[in-house]
Amino acid sequence: VTVRRVGRPAPPEEAEPDAPSRPALRLLYTTDLHGYFGPCECVPGQLGGLARIATILDGLRGEADASLLLDGGGAVDRPEKHALLAEALGTLGLQASGLARADLAPERAAWREALAGRGVKLASLGGGEGVARRLDLPAAGGTVHVISLPEVDAPEEAAALARAVRAEPAAARVA
């Protein structure tokens, strides 16, 4: 997702008539890694893994003034991977994770603690200790609101939060 500034045209001497504007903010999103550090080999010839993700993220980050890396949950599948995967995602620059229903289970408390220990903010309407219902992340001179709804547990509450966010003055548009 690319976010461009609204209402801040470039000075005439800096503007190039046919050049695309540089994004003010790029939102980068991962989800459902299921603990795989490399390709899962569930599909022949599959490319992937954390090394490939890191390469892609570096390229996308270089094309924008700022970026936020968010995860949609479902990143880990087994307890023995909690600390190592949290460290890897922290190294990639993960800033916030919306938690899936499985991530909120009591047996995943160590996963949530490992992420929080790496400075990753946690969000879910499902709640829980150390888990925000809504995150407001500073980015590119504004705020990005993150709302995570695990498997549509509370659609009315999610809709109300989305309406509240939409009611706030817009400083950027999503392209």
Rosetta silent file (secondary structure, phi, psi, omega in degrees, C-alpha in Angstrom):
SEQUENCE: VTVRRVGRPAPPEEAEPDAPSRPALRLLYTTDLHGYFGPCECVPGQLGGLARIATILDGLRGEADASLLLDGGGAVDRPEKHALLAEALGTLGLQASGLARADLAPERAAWREALAGRGVKLASLGGGEGVARRLDLPAAGGTVHVISLPEVDAPEEAAALARAVRAEPAAARVA
SCORE:     score description
SCORE:     0.000 S_00000001
   1 L     0.000  132.547  178.870    0.000    0.000    0.000 S_00000001
   2 E  -112.528  133.072  178.012    1.373    3.384   -0.942 S_00000001
   3 E  -115.464  129.163  178.767    0.319    6.562    0.839 S_00000001
   4 E  -113.361  147.046  179.293    0.923    9.927   -0.772 S_00000001
   5 E   -65.731  147.338  177.020    0.729   13.301    0.964 S_00000001
   6 L  -112.509  137.654  173.649   -2.356   15.380    0.317 S_00000001
   7 L    76.637   17.177  178.431   -2.309   19.157    0.017 S_00000001
   8 L  -129.661   70.355 -179.649    1.463   19.540   -0.147 S_00000001
   9 L   -66.350  149.466  178.523    2.348   20.117   -3.793 S_00000001
  10 L   -68.770  146.389  174.918    6.027   20.269   -4.643 S_00000001
  11 L   -57.929  146.476 -174.790    7.457   23.720   -5.290 S_00000001
  12 L   -53.086  -35.625 -178.499    7.423   24.461   -9.051 S_00000001
  13 L   -70.682  -19.519  179.983   11.215   24.288   -9.336 S_00000001
  14 L   -96.754  -18.991 -174.530   11.175   20.742   -7.867 S_00000001
  15 L   -77.722  133.287  172.396    8.206   19.377   -9.764 S_00000001
  16 L  -107.109  126.442 -171.217    8.809   17.260  -12.832 S_00000001
  17 L   -57.664  -39.750 -176.048    5.714   17.230  -15.046 S_00000001
  18 L  -106.621    1.919 -177.928    5.705   13.535  -15.956 S_00000001
  19 L   -81.827  133.741  175.764    7.601   12.079  -12.991 S_00000001
  20 L   -67.643  145.491  179.468    5.551   10.031  -10.508 S_00000001
  21 L   -74.021  147.583  178.540    5.631   11.461   -7.016 S_00000001
  22 L   -75.615  132.392  179.311    7.653    9.574   -4.422 S_00000001
  23 L   -61.709  138.870  175.420    5.399    7.923   -1.842 S_00000001
  24 L   -73.369  -33.626 -175.407    5.431    9.571    1.570 S_00000001
  25 E  -149.947  135.748  173.397    4.717    6.224    3.223 S_00000001
  26 E  -118.556  124.146  175.410    4.666    2.623    2.125 S_00000001
  27 E   -91.290  122.155 -179.419    2.741    0.112    4.257 S_00000001
  28 E  -109.426  135.153 -169.176    4.362   -3.313    4.028 S_00000001
  29 E  -135.241  131.004  171.971    2.304   -6.297    5.118 S_00000001
  30 E  -122.751  160.434  175.881    3.010   -9.954    5.841 S_00000001
  31 L  -163.376  154.418  173.000    0.682  -12.638    7.128 S_00000001
  32 L    53.585   49.238  176.029    0.422  -16.368    7.767 S_00000001
  33 L   -72.080  -24.912  177.968    4.134  -17.225    7.741 S_00000001
  34 L    51.888   32.448  174.182    3.293  -20.299    9.877 S_00000001
  35 L    80.734    6.443 -179.201    6.832  -20.495   11.200 S_00000001
  36 L   -81.747  127.232  175.884    8.542  -21.046    7.843 S_00000001
  37 L   -91.944  -22.230  178.629   12.012  -19.546    7.555 S_00000001
  38 L  -132.294 -174.262  177.853   12.356  -20.766    3.964 S_00000001
  39 L   -57.005  141.600 -177.950    9.991  -21.981    1.240 S_00000001
  40 L   -76.485  -12.524 -178.840    7.481  -24.468    2.663 S_00000001
  41 L    60.785   22.674  176.921    7.983  -26.727   -0.368 S_00000001
  42 L   -83.318  -10.992  177.160    4.224  -27.258   -0.450 S_00000001
  43 L  -132.614  128.450 -179.336    4.238  -26.123   -4.086 S_00000001
  44 L   -58.723  138.687  176.687    6.939  -27.308   -6.546 S_00000001
  45 L    73.349   15.924 -176.232    9.430  -24.594   -7.532 S_00000001
  46 L   -68.047  138.378  171.890    8.270  -22.232   -4.800 S_00000001
  47 L  -102.794  156.637  175.842   10.358  -19.183   -4.033 S_00000001
  48 L   151.696 -161.043 -178.550   10.198  -17.524   -0.678 S_00000001
  49 L    98.663  170.655 -176.382   11.393  -17.477    2.855 S_00000001
  50 H   -65.143  -33.401  178.626   12.632  -14.744    5.143 S_00000001
  51 H   -64.107  -42.103  178.160   15.704  -13.986    3.010 S_00000001
  52 H   -67.025  -41.728  177.406   13.491  -13.259    0.002 S_00000001
  53 H   -58.807  -44.133 -179.979   11.119  -11.209    2.154 S_00000001
  54 H   -60.005  -42.756  179.560   14.086   -9.157    3.424 S_00000001
  55 H   -63.284  -45.615  179.956   15.249   -8.472   -0.153 S_00000001
  56 H   -64.304  -44.205  179.592   11.776   -7.399   -1.274 S_00000001
  57 H   -60.727  -42.961  179.055   11.290   -5.194    1.809 S_00000001
  58 H   -58.604  -43.934  179.385   14.629   -3.457    1.225 S_00000001
  59 H   -64.253  -45.307 -179.279   13.638   -2.641   -2.348 S_00000001
  60 H   -66.888  -38.346  178.798   10.187   -1.355   -1.422 S_00000001
  61 H   -64.030  -35.068 -179.209   11.528    0.710    1.474 S_00000001
  62 L   -70.134  -12.249 -178.192   14.019    2.386   -0.841 S_00000001
  63 L   -97.171    2.547 -176.879   11.182    3.645   -3.043 S_00000001
  64 L  -136.436  158.722  177.988    9.374    5.639   -0.330 S_00000001
  65 L   -66.857  -35.000 -178.925   10.181    8.365    2.194 S_00000001
  66 L  -150.025  162.070  177.441    9.046    6.128    5.080 S_00000001
  67 E  -148.110  157.111  172.827    7.600    2.680    5.619 S_00000001
  68 E  -128.454  130.026  174.700    5.786    0.619    8.229 S_00000001
  69 E  -101.523  119.970 -178.899    6.053   -3.183    8.337 S_00000001
  70 E  -120.429  150.286  175.765    2.900   -4.782    9.717 S_00000001
  71 E  -123.259  143.275 -177.496    1.995   -8.451   10.143 S_00000001
  72 L   -93.940    9.588  177.811   -1.517   -9.876   10.074 S_00000001
  73 L    96.817  175.986 -179.712   -0.877  -12.756   12.453 S_00000001
  74 L    70.886   26.937 -174.223   -0.448  -16.471   11.990 S_00000001
  75 L   -80.334  -26.887 -172.128    3.338  -16.120   11.873 S_00000001
  76 L  -126.327  145.921 -178.750    4.313  -18.989   14.149 S_00000001
  77 L  -116.808  -26.880 -176.765    3.170  -22.560   14.421 S_00000001
  78 L  -131.713  143.198 -176.732    5.305  -24.245   17.119 S_00000001
  79 H   -55.564  -33.912 -177.625    6.580  -23.011   20.499 S_00000001
  80 H   -67.388  -10.786 -179.590   10.209  -23.847   19.736 S_00000001
  81 H   -99.356   -7.964 -173.895   10.144  -21.204   16.983 S_00000001
  82 H   -52.119  -58.850 -173.863    8.771  -18.304   19.062 S_00000001
  83 H   -65.476  -43.996 -176.859   12.022  -16.605   20.048 S_00000001
  84 H   -67.451  -42.865  179.496   13.877  -17.172   16.778 S_00000001
  85 H   -69.378  -38.202  176.614   11.021  -16.029   14.537 S_00000001
  86 H   -61.383  -41.108  177.693   10.344  -12.982   16.740 S_00000001
  87 H   -63.591  -43.730  179.895   14.031  -12.092   16.453 S_00000001
  88 H   -63.029  -45.523  179.604   13.956  -12.538   12.661 S_00000001
  89 H   -66.818  -36.522  175.110   10.817  -10.411   12.265 S_00000001
  90 H   -63.006  -40.255  178.072   12.279   -7.778   14.588 S_00000001
  91 H   -64.528  -35.392  176.789   15.426   -7.710   12.451 S_00000001
  92 H   -70.364  -13.016  178.547   13.235   -7.204    9.356 S_00000001
  93 L    95.467   23.004  177.991   11.790   -4.145   11.136 S_00000001
  94 E   -58.427  127.148 -177.861    8.337   -5.450   12.068 S_00000001
  95 E  -104.831  -30.009 -179.569    6.607   -2.622   13.919 S_00000001
  96 E  -152.914  149.837  177.394    3.167   -4.041   14.665 S_00000001
  97 E  -131.452  126.513  168.757    1.285   -7.305   14.483 S_00000001
  98 E   -83.613  129.444 -172.291   -2.434   -7.831   14.299 S_00000001
  99 L   -92.897  133.271  174.076   -3.013  -11.083   16.100 S_00000001
 100 L   -77.413  166.872 -178.888   -4.989  -13.970   14.651 S_00000001
 101 H   -54.287  -44.234 -179.133   -7.264  -16.019   16.911 S_00000001
 102 H   -62.801  -33.043  179.898   -4.555  -18.692   17.345 S_00000001
 103 H   -68.048  -20.697 -178.668   -2.054  -15.989   18.381 S_00000001
 104 H   -89.399   -7.702 -178.091   -4.357  -15.017   21.259 S_00000001
 105 L   -64.123  148.565 -179.730   -4.501  -18.559   22.697 S_00000001
 106 H   -54.266  -36.479 -178.613   -2.945  -19.023   26.157 S_00000001
 107 H   -71.467   -6.273  176.636   -0.296  -21.368   24.736 S_00000001
 108 H  -103.824   13.603  178.992    0.933  -18.532   22.494 S_00000001
 109 H   -58.204  -38.603  179.568    1.675  -16.162   25.387 S_00000001
 110 H   -64.592  -33.411  176.683    5.410  -16.760   24.859 S_00000001
 111 H   -65.330  -47.781  179.017    4.989  -15.703   21.210 S_00000001
 112 H   -61.563  -42.534  178.545    3.299  -12.461   22.201 S_00000001
 113 H   -63.932  -39.158  179.605    5.993  -11.831   24.841 S_00000001
 114 H   -64.598  -42.335  177.367    8.763  -12.536   22.303 S_00000001
 115 H   -64.274  -48.694 -179.454    7.280  -10.019   19.853 S_00000001
 116 H   -60.744  -36.182  177.766    6.739   -7.391   22.548 S_00000001
 117 H   -64.796  -21.174  176.252   10.311   -7.966   23.735 S_00000001
 118 L   -93.984    6.406  178.831   11.487   -6.977   20.243 S_00000001
 119 L    84.057   11.105  178.891    9.457   -3.757   20.434 S_00000001
 120 L   -80.756  127.348  177.664    6.640   -5.021   18.199 S_00000001
 121 E   -81.643  143.075 -175.438    3.290   -3.481   19.103 S_00000001
 122 E  -114.872  138.583 -179.272    0.368   -5.928   19.284 S_00000001
 123 E  -137.166  141.819  172.182   -3.226   -5.281   18.240 S_00000001
 124 L  -173.004  136.534  173.201   -6.449   -7.269   18.279 S_00000001
 125 L   -66.816  -16.436  176.650  -10.066   -6.571   19.039 S_00000001
 126 L   -69.864  -13.331  175.985   -9.840   -9.912   20.842 S_00000001
 127 L    71.478 -161.117 -178.421   -7.869   -8.097   23.539 S_00000001
 128 L   121.651  161.092 -178.938   -5.517   -9.686   26.003 S_00000001
 129 L   -63.218  127.488  179.120   -2.718   -8.566   28.279 S_00000001
 130 L    76.367    9.593 -177.355   -0.363   -6.225   26.429 S_00000001
 131 L  -115.337  120.641 -179.625   -2.586   -6.225   23.336 S_00000001
 132 E   -82.135  151.071  175.115   -4.134   -2.948   22.154 S_00000001
 133 L   -80.846  -27.553  177.600   -7.540   -2.806   20.518 S_00000001
 134 L  -147.774  135.371  176.066   -6.287   -0.057   18.209 S_00000001
 135 E  -108.686  140.497  173.081   -2.764    1.132   17.513 S_00000001
 136 E  -117.495  104.860 -175.311   -1.888    4.639   16.422 S_00000001
 137 E  -102.005  125.419  176.568    1.558    4.493   14.819 S_00000001
 138 E   -69.525  136.144  179.517    3.416    7.700   13.964 S_00000001
 139 E  -163.016  134.801  173.012    4.603    7.677   10.358 S_00000001
 140 L    50.973   40.799  178.026    5.561   10.181    7.674 S_00000001
 141 L    76.917   10.152  179.861    4.430   13.172    9.737 S_00000001
 142 E  -140.504 -155.548 -179.231    1.026   11.625   10.458 S_00000001
 143 E  -133.068  135.912  173.169   -0.588    8.658   12.148 S_00000001
 144 E  -106.765  124.950  179.213   -1.448    5.224   10.819 S_00000001
 145 E   -93.500  129.043  179.120   -4.323    3.554   12.652 S_00000001
 146 E  -116.579  122.768  176.294   -4.081   -0.234   12.928 S_00000001
 147 L  -123.108  128.547  179.341   -7.167   -2.252   13.802 S_00000001
 148 L  -118.380  126.521 -179.555   -6.936   -6.049   13.866 S_00000001
 149 L  -119.354  100.099 -177.076  -10.036   -8.188   13.803 S_00000001
 150 H   -68.205  116.065  174.960   -9.191  -11.864   14.238 S_00000001
 151 H    46.441   40.197  174.169  -11.365  -13.956   11.963 S_00000001
 152 H    51.781   51.859  177.672  -14.279  -11.508   12.142 S_00000001
 153 L   -76.380  -30.046 -174.630  -15.141  -12.069   15.789 S_00000001
 154 L  -139.689   69.414 -175.209  -16.649   -8.611   16.318 S_00000001
 155 H   -61.883  -33.204 -179.625  -17.743   -7.060   13.001 S_00000001
 156 H   -67.198  -42.557  179.921  -19.913   -4.376   14.642 S_00000001
 157 H   -67.396  -39.358  177.800  -17.062   -3.170   16.842 S_00000001
 158 H   -63.084  -42.440  179.072  -14.650   -3.195   13.900 S_00000001
 159 H   -62.979  -40.722  179.234  -17.109   -1.164   11.830 S_00000001
 160 H   -64.828  -41.944  177.647  -17.495    1.371   14.673 S_00000001
 161 H   -64.767  -41.424  178.963  -13.709    1.731   14.987 S_00000001
 162 H   -62.450  -40.474  177.989  -13.361    2.132   11.219 S_00000001
 163 H   -63.558  -40.137  179.609  -16.050    4.875   11.253 S_00000001
 164 H   -63.980  -41.061  178.835  -14.217    6.683   14.064 S_00000001
 165 H   -66.362  -43.001  179.855  -10.953    6.578   12.113 S_00000001
 166 H   -63.599  -28.370 -177.951  -12.670    7.802    8.916 S_00000001
 167 H   -73.393  -17.706  179.907  -14.187   10.715   10.850 S_00000001
 168 L   -75.603  150.569 -178.573  -10.729   12.059   11.677 S_00000001
 169 L   -59.808  132.888  179.893   -9.261   14.668    9.302 S_00000001
 170 L   -81.347  132.091  176.208   -7.439   13.028    6.414 S_00000001
 171 L  -112.058   -7.189 -178.317   -3.818   14.013    5.902 S_00000001
 172 E  -153.173  163.152  175.919   -3.081   11.438    3.238 S_00000001
 173 E  -124.725  151.265  178.191   -4.744    9.258    0.663 S_00000001
 174 E   -91.347  131.518  179.335   -4.059    5.642   -0.156 S_00000001
 175 L  -109.924    0.000    0.000   -3.024    4.976   -3.731 S_00000001
